[in-house]
mmCIF file of C-alpha atoms in Angstrom:
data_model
loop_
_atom_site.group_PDB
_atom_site.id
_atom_site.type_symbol
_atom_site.label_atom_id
_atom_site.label_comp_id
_atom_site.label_asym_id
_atom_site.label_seq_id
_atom_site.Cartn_x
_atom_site.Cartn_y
_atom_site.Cartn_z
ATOM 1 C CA UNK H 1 -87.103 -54.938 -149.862
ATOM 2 C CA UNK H 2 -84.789 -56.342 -147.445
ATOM 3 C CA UNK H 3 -87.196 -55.522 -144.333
ATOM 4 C CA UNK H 4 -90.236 -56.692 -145.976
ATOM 5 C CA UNK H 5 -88.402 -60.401 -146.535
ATOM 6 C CA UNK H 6 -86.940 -60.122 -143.061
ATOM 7 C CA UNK H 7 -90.708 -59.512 -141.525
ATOM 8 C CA UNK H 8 -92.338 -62.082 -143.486
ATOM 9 C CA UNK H 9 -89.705 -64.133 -142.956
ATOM 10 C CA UNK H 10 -90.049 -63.690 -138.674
ATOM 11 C CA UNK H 11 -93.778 -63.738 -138.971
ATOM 12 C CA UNK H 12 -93.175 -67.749 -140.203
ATOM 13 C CA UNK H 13 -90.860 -68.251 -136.985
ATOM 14 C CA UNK H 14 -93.323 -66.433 -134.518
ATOM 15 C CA UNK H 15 -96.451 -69.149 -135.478
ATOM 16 C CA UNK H 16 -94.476 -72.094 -135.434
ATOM 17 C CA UNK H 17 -92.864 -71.349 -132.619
ATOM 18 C CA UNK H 18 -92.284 -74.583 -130.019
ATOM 19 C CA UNK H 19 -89.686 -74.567 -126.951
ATOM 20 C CA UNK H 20 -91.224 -78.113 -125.386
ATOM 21 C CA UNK H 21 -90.185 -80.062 -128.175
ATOM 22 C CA UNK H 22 -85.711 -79.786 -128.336
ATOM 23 C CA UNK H 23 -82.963 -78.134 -127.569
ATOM 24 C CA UNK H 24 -83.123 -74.194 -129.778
ATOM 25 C CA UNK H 25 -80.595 -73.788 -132.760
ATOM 26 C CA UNK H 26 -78.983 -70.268 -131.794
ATOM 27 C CA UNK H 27 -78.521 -68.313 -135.017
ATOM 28 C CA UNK H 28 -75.914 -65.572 -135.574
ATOM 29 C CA UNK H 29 -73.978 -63.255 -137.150
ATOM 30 C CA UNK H 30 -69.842 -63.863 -136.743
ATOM 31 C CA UNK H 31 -68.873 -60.527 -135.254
ATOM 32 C CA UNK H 32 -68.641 -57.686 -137.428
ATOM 33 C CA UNK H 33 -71.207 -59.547 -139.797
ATOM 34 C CA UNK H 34 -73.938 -57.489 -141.067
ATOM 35 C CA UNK H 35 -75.687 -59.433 -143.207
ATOM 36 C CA UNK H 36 -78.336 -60.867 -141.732
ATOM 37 C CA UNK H 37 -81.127 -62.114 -144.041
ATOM 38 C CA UNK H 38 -79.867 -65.539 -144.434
ATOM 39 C CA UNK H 39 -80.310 -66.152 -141.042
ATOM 40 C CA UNK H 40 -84.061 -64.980 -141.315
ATOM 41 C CA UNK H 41 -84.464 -67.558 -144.173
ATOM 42 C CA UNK H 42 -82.816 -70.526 -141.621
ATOM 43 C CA UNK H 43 -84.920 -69.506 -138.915
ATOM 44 C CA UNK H 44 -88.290 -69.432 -140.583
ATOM 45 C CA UNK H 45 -87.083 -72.642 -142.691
ATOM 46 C CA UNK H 46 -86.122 -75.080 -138.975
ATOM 47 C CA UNK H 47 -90.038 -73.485 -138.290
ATOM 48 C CA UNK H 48 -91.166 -74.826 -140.770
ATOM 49 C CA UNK H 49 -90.050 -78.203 -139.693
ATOM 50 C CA UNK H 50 -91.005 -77.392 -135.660
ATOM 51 C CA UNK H 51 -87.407 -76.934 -134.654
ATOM 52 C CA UNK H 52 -87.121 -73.725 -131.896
ATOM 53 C CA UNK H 53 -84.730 -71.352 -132.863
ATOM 54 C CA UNK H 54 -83.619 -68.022 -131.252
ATOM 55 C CA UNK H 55 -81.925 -65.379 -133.679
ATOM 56 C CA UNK H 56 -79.384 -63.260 -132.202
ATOM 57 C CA UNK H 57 -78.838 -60.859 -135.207
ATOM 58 C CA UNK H 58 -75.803 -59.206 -136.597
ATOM 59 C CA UNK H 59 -72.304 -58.977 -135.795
ATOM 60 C CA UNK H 60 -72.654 -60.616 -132.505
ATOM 61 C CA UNK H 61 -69.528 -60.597 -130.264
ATOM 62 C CA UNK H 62 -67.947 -63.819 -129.217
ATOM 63 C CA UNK H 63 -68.795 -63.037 -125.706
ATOM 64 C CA UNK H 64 -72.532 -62.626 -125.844
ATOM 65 C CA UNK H 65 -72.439 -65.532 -128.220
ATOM 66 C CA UNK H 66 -70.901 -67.618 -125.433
ATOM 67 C CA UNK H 67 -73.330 -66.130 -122.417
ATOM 68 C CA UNK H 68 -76.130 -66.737 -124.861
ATOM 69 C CA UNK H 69 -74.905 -70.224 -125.577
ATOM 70 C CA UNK H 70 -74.412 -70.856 -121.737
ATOM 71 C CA UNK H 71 -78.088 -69.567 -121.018
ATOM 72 C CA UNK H 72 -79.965 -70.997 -123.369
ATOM 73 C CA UNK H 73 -78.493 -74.359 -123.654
ATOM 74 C CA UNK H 74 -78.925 -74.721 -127.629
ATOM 75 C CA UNK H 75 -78.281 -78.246 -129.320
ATOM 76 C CA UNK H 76 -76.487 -76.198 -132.604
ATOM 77 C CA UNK H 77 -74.884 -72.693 -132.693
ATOM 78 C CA UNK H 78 -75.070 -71.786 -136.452
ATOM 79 C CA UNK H 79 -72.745 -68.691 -137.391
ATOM 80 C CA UNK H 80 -73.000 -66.716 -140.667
ATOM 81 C CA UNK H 81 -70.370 -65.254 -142.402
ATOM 82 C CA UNK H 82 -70.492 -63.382 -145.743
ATOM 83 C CA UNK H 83 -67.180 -62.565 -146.176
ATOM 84 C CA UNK H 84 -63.971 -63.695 -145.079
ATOM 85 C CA UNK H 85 -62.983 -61.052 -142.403
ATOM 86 C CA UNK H 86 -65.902 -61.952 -140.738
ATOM 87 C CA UNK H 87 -65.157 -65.405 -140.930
ATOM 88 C CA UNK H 88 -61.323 -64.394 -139.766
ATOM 89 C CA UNK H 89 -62.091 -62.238 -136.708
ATOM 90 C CA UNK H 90 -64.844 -64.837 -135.105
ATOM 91 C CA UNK H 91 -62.916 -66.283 -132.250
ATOM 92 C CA UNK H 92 -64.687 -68.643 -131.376
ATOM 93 C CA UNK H 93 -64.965 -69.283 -128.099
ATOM 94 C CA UNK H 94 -65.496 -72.997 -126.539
ATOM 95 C CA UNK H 95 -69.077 -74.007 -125.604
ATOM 96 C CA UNK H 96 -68.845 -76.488 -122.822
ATOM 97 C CA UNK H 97 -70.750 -79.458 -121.599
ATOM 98 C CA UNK H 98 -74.012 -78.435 -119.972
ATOM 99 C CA UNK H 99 -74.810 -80.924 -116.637
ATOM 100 C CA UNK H 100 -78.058 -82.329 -118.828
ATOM 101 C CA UNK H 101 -76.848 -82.009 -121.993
ATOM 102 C CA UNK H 102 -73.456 -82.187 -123.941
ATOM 103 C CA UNK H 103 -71.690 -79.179 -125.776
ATOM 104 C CA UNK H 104 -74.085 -77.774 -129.229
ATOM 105 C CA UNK H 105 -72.715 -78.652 -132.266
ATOM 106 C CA UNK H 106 -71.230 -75.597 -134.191
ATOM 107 C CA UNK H 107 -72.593 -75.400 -137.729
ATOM 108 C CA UNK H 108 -70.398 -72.474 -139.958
ATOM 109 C CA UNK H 109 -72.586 -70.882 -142.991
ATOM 110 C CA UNK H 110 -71.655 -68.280 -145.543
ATOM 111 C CA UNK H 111 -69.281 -67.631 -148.389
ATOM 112 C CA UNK H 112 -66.821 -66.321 -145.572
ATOM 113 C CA UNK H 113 -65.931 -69.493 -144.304
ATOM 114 C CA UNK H 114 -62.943 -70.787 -146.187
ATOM 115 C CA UNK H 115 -63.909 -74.275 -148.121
ATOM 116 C CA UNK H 116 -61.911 -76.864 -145.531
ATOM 117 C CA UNK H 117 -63.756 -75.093 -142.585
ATOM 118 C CA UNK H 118 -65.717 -78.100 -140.807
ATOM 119 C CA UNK H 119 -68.797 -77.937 -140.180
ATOM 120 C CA UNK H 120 -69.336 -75.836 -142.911
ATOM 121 C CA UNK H 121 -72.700 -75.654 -145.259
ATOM 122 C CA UNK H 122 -72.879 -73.852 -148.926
ATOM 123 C CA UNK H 123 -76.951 -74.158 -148.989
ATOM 124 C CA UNK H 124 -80.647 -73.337 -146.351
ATOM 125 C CA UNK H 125 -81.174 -77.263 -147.193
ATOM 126 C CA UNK H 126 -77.608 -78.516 -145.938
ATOM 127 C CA UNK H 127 -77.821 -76.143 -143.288
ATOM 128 C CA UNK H 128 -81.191 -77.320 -141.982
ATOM 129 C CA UNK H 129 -80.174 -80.723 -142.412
ATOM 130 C CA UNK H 130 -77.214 -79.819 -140.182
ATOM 131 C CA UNK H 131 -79.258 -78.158 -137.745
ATOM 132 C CA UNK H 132 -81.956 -80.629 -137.399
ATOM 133 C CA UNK H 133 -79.897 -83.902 -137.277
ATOM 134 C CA UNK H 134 -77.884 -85.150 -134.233
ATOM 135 C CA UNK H 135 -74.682 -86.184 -134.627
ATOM 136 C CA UNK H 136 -73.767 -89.942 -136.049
ATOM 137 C CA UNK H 137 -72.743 -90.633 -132.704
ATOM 138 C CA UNK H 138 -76.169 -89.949 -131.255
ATOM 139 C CA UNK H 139 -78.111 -91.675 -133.630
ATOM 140 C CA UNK H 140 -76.188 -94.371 -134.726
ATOM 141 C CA UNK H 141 -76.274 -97.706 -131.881
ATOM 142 C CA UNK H 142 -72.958 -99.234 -132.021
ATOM 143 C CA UNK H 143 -73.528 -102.558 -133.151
ATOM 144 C CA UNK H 144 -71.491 -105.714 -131.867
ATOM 145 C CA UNK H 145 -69.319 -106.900 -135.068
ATOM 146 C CA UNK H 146 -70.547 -110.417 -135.584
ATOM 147 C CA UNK H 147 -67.572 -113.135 -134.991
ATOM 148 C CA UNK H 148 -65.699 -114.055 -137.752
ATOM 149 C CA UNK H 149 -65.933 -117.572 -136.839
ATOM 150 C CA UNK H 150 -69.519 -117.647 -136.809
ATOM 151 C CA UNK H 151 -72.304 -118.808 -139.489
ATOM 152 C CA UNK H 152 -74.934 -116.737 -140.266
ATOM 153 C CA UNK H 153 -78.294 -118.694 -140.301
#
């Protein structure tokens, strides 16, 4: 049952698929994480909304996580963890800035992540929104705070 989701699931990505438009999401597994179909479901879900994704799989090391990250230059790294070992052993390792782009934003799925974990999601809609949203700072123009001495008209 599993496979038949996962391919139906990867034949939504592979129509909708559009590098020209944004930076890729990278999807993956923490290491040691083998469950995998949630990340099939976020995948063909950002397609479904033309935002480029490129799944990695399961239990994906921190290394090739960070070589990935550094070759493909994604805008969000989302990592799935199902249980809290997984979530333990993911060291993490620390994306930097690329020369046209700043560092992805790290977005933490999964019942493995303990609760206070930021940027952590609980559902495929928080974790889209997460994924498809810049940060505040990006989309948010600082506005000059009007003087306090001054009328408004």
């Amino acid at each position: 049952l599993s496979e038949c989701i996962r391919s139906a699931l990867s034949a939504v990505v592979s129509r909708r698929r559009r590098w020209d438009r944004c930076r890729p999401v990278l999807l993956a597994g923490a290491d040691g994480e083998q469950h995998v179909l949630p990340l099939y479901a976020l995948g063909a879900a950002l397609a479904e909304v033309s935002q480029p994704s490129v799944l990695l799989g399961a239990a994906v090391p921190s290394r090739a996580l960070y070589d990935a990250a550094d070759r493909l230059n994604p805008g969000v790294i989302f990592l799935w963890s199902q249980l809290p070992d997984t979530a333990r052993r993911a060291d993490l390792p620390v994306i930097g800035h690329n020369q046209h782009h700043g560092a992805p934003t790290l977005v933490r799925g999964g019942p493995g992540w303990p609760p206070p974990t930021t940027g952590r999601v609980s559902n495929l809609i928080a974790a889209v929104d997460a994924c498809t949203t810049p940060p505040p700072s990006l989309t948010q123009p600082v506005l000059p705070q009007p003087d306090p001495g001054q009328r408004r008209t």
